[in-house]
CSV table of C-alpha atoms in Angstrom, one decimal:
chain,number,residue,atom,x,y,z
A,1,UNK,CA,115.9,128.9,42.2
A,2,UNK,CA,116.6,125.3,42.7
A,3,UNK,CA,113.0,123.0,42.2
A,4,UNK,CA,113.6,121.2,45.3
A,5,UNK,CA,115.7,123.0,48.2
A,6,UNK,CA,116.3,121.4,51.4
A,7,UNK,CA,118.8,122.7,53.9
A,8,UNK,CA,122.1,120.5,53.9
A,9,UNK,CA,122.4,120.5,57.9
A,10,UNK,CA,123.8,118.5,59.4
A,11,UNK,CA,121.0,118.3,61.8
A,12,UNK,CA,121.8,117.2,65.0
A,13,UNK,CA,118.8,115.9,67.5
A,14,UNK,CA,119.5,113.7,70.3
A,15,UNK,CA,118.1,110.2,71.5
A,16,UNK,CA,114.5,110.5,71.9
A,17,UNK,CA,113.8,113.6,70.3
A,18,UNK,CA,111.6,114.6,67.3
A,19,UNK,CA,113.6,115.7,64.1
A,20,UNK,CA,112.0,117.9,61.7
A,21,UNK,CA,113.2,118.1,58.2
A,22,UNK,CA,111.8,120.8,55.6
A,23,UNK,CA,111.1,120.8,51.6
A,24,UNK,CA,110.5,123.4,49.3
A,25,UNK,CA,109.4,123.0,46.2
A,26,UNK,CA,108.9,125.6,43.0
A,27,UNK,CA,106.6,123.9,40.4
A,28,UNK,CA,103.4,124.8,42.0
A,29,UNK,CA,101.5,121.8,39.8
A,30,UNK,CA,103.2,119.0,41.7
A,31,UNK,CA,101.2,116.2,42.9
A,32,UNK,CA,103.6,113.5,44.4
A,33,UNK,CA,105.9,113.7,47.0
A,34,UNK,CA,108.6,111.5,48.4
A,35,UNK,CA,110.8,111.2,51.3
A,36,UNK,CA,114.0,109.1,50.7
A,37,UNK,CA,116.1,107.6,53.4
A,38,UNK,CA,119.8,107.2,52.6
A,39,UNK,CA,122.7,105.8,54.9
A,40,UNK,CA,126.2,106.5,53.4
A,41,UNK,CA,127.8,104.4,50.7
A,42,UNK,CA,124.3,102.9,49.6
A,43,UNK,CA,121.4,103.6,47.4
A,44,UNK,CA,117.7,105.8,48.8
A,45,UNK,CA,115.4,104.0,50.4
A,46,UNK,CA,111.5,105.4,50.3
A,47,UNK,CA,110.0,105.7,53.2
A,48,UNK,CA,107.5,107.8,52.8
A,49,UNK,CA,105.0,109.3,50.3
A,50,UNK,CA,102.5,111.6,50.4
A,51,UNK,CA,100.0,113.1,47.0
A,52,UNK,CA,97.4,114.9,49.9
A,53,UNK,CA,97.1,118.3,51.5
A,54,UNK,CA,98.1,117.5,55.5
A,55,UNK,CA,99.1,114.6,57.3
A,56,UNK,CA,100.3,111.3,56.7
A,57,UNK,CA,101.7,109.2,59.7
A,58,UNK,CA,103.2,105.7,59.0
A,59,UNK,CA,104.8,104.4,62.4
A,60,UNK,CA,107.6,107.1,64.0
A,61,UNK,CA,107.2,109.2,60.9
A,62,UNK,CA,104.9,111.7,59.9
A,63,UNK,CA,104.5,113.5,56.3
A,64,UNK,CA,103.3,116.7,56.6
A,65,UNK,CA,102.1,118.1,52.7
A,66,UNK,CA,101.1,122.4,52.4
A,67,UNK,CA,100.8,122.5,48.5
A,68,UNK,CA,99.6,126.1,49.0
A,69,UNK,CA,102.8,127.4,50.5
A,70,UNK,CA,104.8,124.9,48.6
A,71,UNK,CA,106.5,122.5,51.3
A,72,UNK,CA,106.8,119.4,52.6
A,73,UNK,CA,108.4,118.2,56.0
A,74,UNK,CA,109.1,114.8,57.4
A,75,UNK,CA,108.8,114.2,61.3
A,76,UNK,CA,110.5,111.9,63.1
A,77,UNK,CA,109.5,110.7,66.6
A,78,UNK,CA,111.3,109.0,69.3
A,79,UNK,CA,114.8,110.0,66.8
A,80,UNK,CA,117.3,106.6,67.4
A,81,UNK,CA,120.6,106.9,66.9
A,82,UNK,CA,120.2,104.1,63.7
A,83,UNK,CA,117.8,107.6,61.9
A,84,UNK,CA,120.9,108.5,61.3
A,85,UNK,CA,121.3,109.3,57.7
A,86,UNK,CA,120.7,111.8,54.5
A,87,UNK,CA,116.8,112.7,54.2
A,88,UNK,CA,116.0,113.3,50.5
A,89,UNK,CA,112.9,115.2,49.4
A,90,UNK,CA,112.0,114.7,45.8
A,91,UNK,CA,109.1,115.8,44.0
A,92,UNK,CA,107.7,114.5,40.5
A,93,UNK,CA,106.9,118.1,38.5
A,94,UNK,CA,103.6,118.3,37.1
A,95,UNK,CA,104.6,118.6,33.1
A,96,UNK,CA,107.6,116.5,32.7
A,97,UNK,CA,106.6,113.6,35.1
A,98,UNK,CA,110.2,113.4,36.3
A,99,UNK,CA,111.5,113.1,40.0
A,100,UNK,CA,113.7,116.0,40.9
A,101,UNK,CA,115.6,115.7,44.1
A,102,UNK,CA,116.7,118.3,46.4
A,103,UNK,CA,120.6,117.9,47.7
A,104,UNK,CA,119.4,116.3,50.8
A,105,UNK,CA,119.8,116.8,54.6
A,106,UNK,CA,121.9,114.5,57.2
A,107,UNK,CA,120.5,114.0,60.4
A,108,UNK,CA,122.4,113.1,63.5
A,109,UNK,CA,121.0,111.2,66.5
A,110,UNK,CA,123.4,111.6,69.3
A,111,UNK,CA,122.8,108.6,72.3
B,1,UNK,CA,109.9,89.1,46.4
B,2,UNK,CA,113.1,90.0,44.8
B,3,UNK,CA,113.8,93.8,44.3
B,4,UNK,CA,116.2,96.2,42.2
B,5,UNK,CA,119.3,94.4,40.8
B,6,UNK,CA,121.8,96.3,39.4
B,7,UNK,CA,125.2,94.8,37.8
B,8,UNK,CA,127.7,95.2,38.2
B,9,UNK,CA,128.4,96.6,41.6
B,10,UNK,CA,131.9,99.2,40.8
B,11,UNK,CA,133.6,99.7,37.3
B,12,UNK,CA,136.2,101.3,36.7
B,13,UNK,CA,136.9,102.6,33.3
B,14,UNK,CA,139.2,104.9,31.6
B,15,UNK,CA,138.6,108.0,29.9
B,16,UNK,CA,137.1,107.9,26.3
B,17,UNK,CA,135.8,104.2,26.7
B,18,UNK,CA,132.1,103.0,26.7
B,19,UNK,CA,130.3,101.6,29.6
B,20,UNK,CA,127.2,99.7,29.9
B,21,UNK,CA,125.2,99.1,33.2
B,22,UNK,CA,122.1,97.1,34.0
B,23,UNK,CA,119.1,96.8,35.8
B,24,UNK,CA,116.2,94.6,36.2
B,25,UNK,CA,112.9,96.1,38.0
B,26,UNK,CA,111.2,94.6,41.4
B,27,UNK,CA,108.8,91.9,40.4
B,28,UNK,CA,105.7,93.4,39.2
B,29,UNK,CA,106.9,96.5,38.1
B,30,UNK,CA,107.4,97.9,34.7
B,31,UNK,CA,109.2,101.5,34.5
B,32,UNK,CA,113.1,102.1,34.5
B,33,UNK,CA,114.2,105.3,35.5
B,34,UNK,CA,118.1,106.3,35.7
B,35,UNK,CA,119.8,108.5,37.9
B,36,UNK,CA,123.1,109.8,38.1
B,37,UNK,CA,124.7,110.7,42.0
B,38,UNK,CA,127.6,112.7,42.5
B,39,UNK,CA,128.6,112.3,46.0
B,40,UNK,CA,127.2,114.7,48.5
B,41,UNK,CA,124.6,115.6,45.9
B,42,UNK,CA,121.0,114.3,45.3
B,43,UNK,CA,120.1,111.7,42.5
B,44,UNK,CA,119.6,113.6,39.4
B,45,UNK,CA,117.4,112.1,36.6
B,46,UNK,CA,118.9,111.0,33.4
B,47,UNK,CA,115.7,109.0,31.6
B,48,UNK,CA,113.1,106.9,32.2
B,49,UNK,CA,111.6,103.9,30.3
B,50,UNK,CA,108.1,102.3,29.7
B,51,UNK,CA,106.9,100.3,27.2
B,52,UNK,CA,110.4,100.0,25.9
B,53,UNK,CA,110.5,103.9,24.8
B,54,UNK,CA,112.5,106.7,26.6
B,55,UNK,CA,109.6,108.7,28.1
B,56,UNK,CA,111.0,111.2,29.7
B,57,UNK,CA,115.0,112.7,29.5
B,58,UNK,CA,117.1,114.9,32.1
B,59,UNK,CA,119.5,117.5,31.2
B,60,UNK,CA,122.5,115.1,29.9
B,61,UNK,CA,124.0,114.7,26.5
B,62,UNK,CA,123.5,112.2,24.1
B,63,UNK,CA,126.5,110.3,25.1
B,64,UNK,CA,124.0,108.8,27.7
B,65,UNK,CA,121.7,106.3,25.8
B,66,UNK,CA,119.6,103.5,27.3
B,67,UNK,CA,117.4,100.3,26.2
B,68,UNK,CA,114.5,98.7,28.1
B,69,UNK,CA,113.8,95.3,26.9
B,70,UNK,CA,110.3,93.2,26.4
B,71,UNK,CA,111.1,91.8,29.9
B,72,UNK,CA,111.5,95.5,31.5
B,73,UNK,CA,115.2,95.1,32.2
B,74,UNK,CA,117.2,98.2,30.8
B,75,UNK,CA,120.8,99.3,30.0
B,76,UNK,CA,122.7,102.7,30.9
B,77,UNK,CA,125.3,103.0,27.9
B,78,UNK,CA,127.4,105.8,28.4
B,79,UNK,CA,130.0,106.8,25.4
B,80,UNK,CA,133.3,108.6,25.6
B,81,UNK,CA,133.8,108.7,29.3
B,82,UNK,CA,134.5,111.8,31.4
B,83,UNK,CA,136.4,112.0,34.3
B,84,UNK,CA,133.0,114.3,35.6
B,85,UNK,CA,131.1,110.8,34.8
B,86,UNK,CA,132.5,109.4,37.7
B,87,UNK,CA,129.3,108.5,40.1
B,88,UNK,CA,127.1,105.9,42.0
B,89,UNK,CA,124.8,105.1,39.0
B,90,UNK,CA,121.1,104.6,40.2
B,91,UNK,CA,118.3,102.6,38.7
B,92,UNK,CA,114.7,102.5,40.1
B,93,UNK,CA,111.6,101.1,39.0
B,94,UNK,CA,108.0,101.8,39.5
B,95,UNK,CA,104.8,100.9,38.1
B,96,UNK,CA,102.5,102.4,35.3
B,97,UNK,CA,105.3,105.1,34.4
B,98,UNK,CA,105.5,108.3,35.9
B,99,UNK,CA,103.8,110.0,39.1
B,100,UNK,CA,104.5,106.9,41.1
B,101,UNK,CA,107.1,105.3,43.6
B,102,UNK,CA,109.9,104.4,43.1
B,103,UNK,CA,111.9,102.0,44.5
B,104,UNK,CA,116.0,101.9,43.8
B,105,UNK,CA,118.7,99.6,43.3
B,106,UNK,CA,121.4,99.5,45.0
B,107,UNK,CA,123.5,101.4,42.7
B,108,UNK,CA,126.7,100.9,40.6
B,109,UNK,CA,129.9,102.9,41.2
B,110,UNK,CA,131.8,104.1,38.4
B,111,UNK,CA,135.1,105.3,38.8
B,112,UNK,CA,136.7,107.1,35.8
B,113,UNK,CA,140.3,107.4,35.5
């Protein structure tokens, strides 16, 4: 079992819609989670973090945390054709204090 | 507020030579991690530095070595190159060591031939 799994997609949403992108995670004692943005040829960019049980919304996108079923999924509202990109989830684990990424998903917008 | 700098941007090396790369953290910040992206892959985690010590080490061999200096800029030394070595080379920094963000360069490619 992978520690981070994300499903590769492509997902494909078009103009407007809301894209919803899904984390698992198997060390049950993590407390930080991250959502990385990253358009090809250049490096992640964070754009969200969450440590909490729930919600967390920061402008079109919302970070939704369930440490009980091990998951985490980022939202994306009003999805614009410039969203398009690989979403990585990465998780620090709760004895080594590293940050293990899952492969990623690409999302396509389509105008 | 400057961020990550890496240098230099692409190398291209042959096989069995040595490689260094560098980074110097955002303003403020004090932890060097490195990662190690194969394309289509995620980042995977080679070390991470504070206080000028390797804290914390991913699943590569020795032939992957670092340094963070008293100003929290590090080095990536890599020894004997593999063709399998070839990969954007990712440093990020953070504050406080581990369990917080972490914000990356913008990479360095390295081509092995």
């Amino acid at each position: 079992q992978k520690e981070v799994e994300q499903n590769s997609g492509p997902l494909s949403v078009p103009e407007g819609a809301i894209a919803s992108l899904n984390c698992t995670y198997s060390d049950r004692g993590s407390q930080s989670f991250f959502w990385y943005r990253q358009y090809s040829g250049k490096s992640p960019e964070l754009i969200m973090s969450i440590y909490s049980n729930g919600d967390k919304e920061d402008g079109r996108f919302t970070a939704q945390l369930n440490k009980a079923s091990q998951y985490v999924s980022l939202l994306i509202r009003d999805s614009q054709p410039s969203d398009s990109a690989t979403y990585l989830c990465a998780v620090i684990g709760s004895n080594t204090g590293k940050l293990i990424f899952g492969q990623g998903t690409t999302l396509q917008v389509k105008p | 507020d400057a961020g990550v700098t890496q240098s230099p941007t692409h190398l291209i090396k042959t096989r069995g030579q040595q490689v260094t790369l560098r980074c110097s953290p955002k303003s403020g910040h004090d932890t060097v991690s490195w990662y190690q992206q194969a394309l289509g892959q995620g980042p995977q985690f080679i070390f991470q530095y504070y206080e000028e010590e390797e804290r914390q080490r991913g699943n590569f061999p020795d032939r992957f070595s670092g340094h963070q200096f008293p100003n929290y800029s590090s080095e990536l030394n890599v020894n004997a190159l593999l063709l399998g070595d070839s990969a954007l080379y990712l440093c990020a920094s953070s504050y406080g060591g581990h369990g917080r963000e972490q914000y990356f360069g913008p990479g360095t490619r390295l081509t092995v031939t």
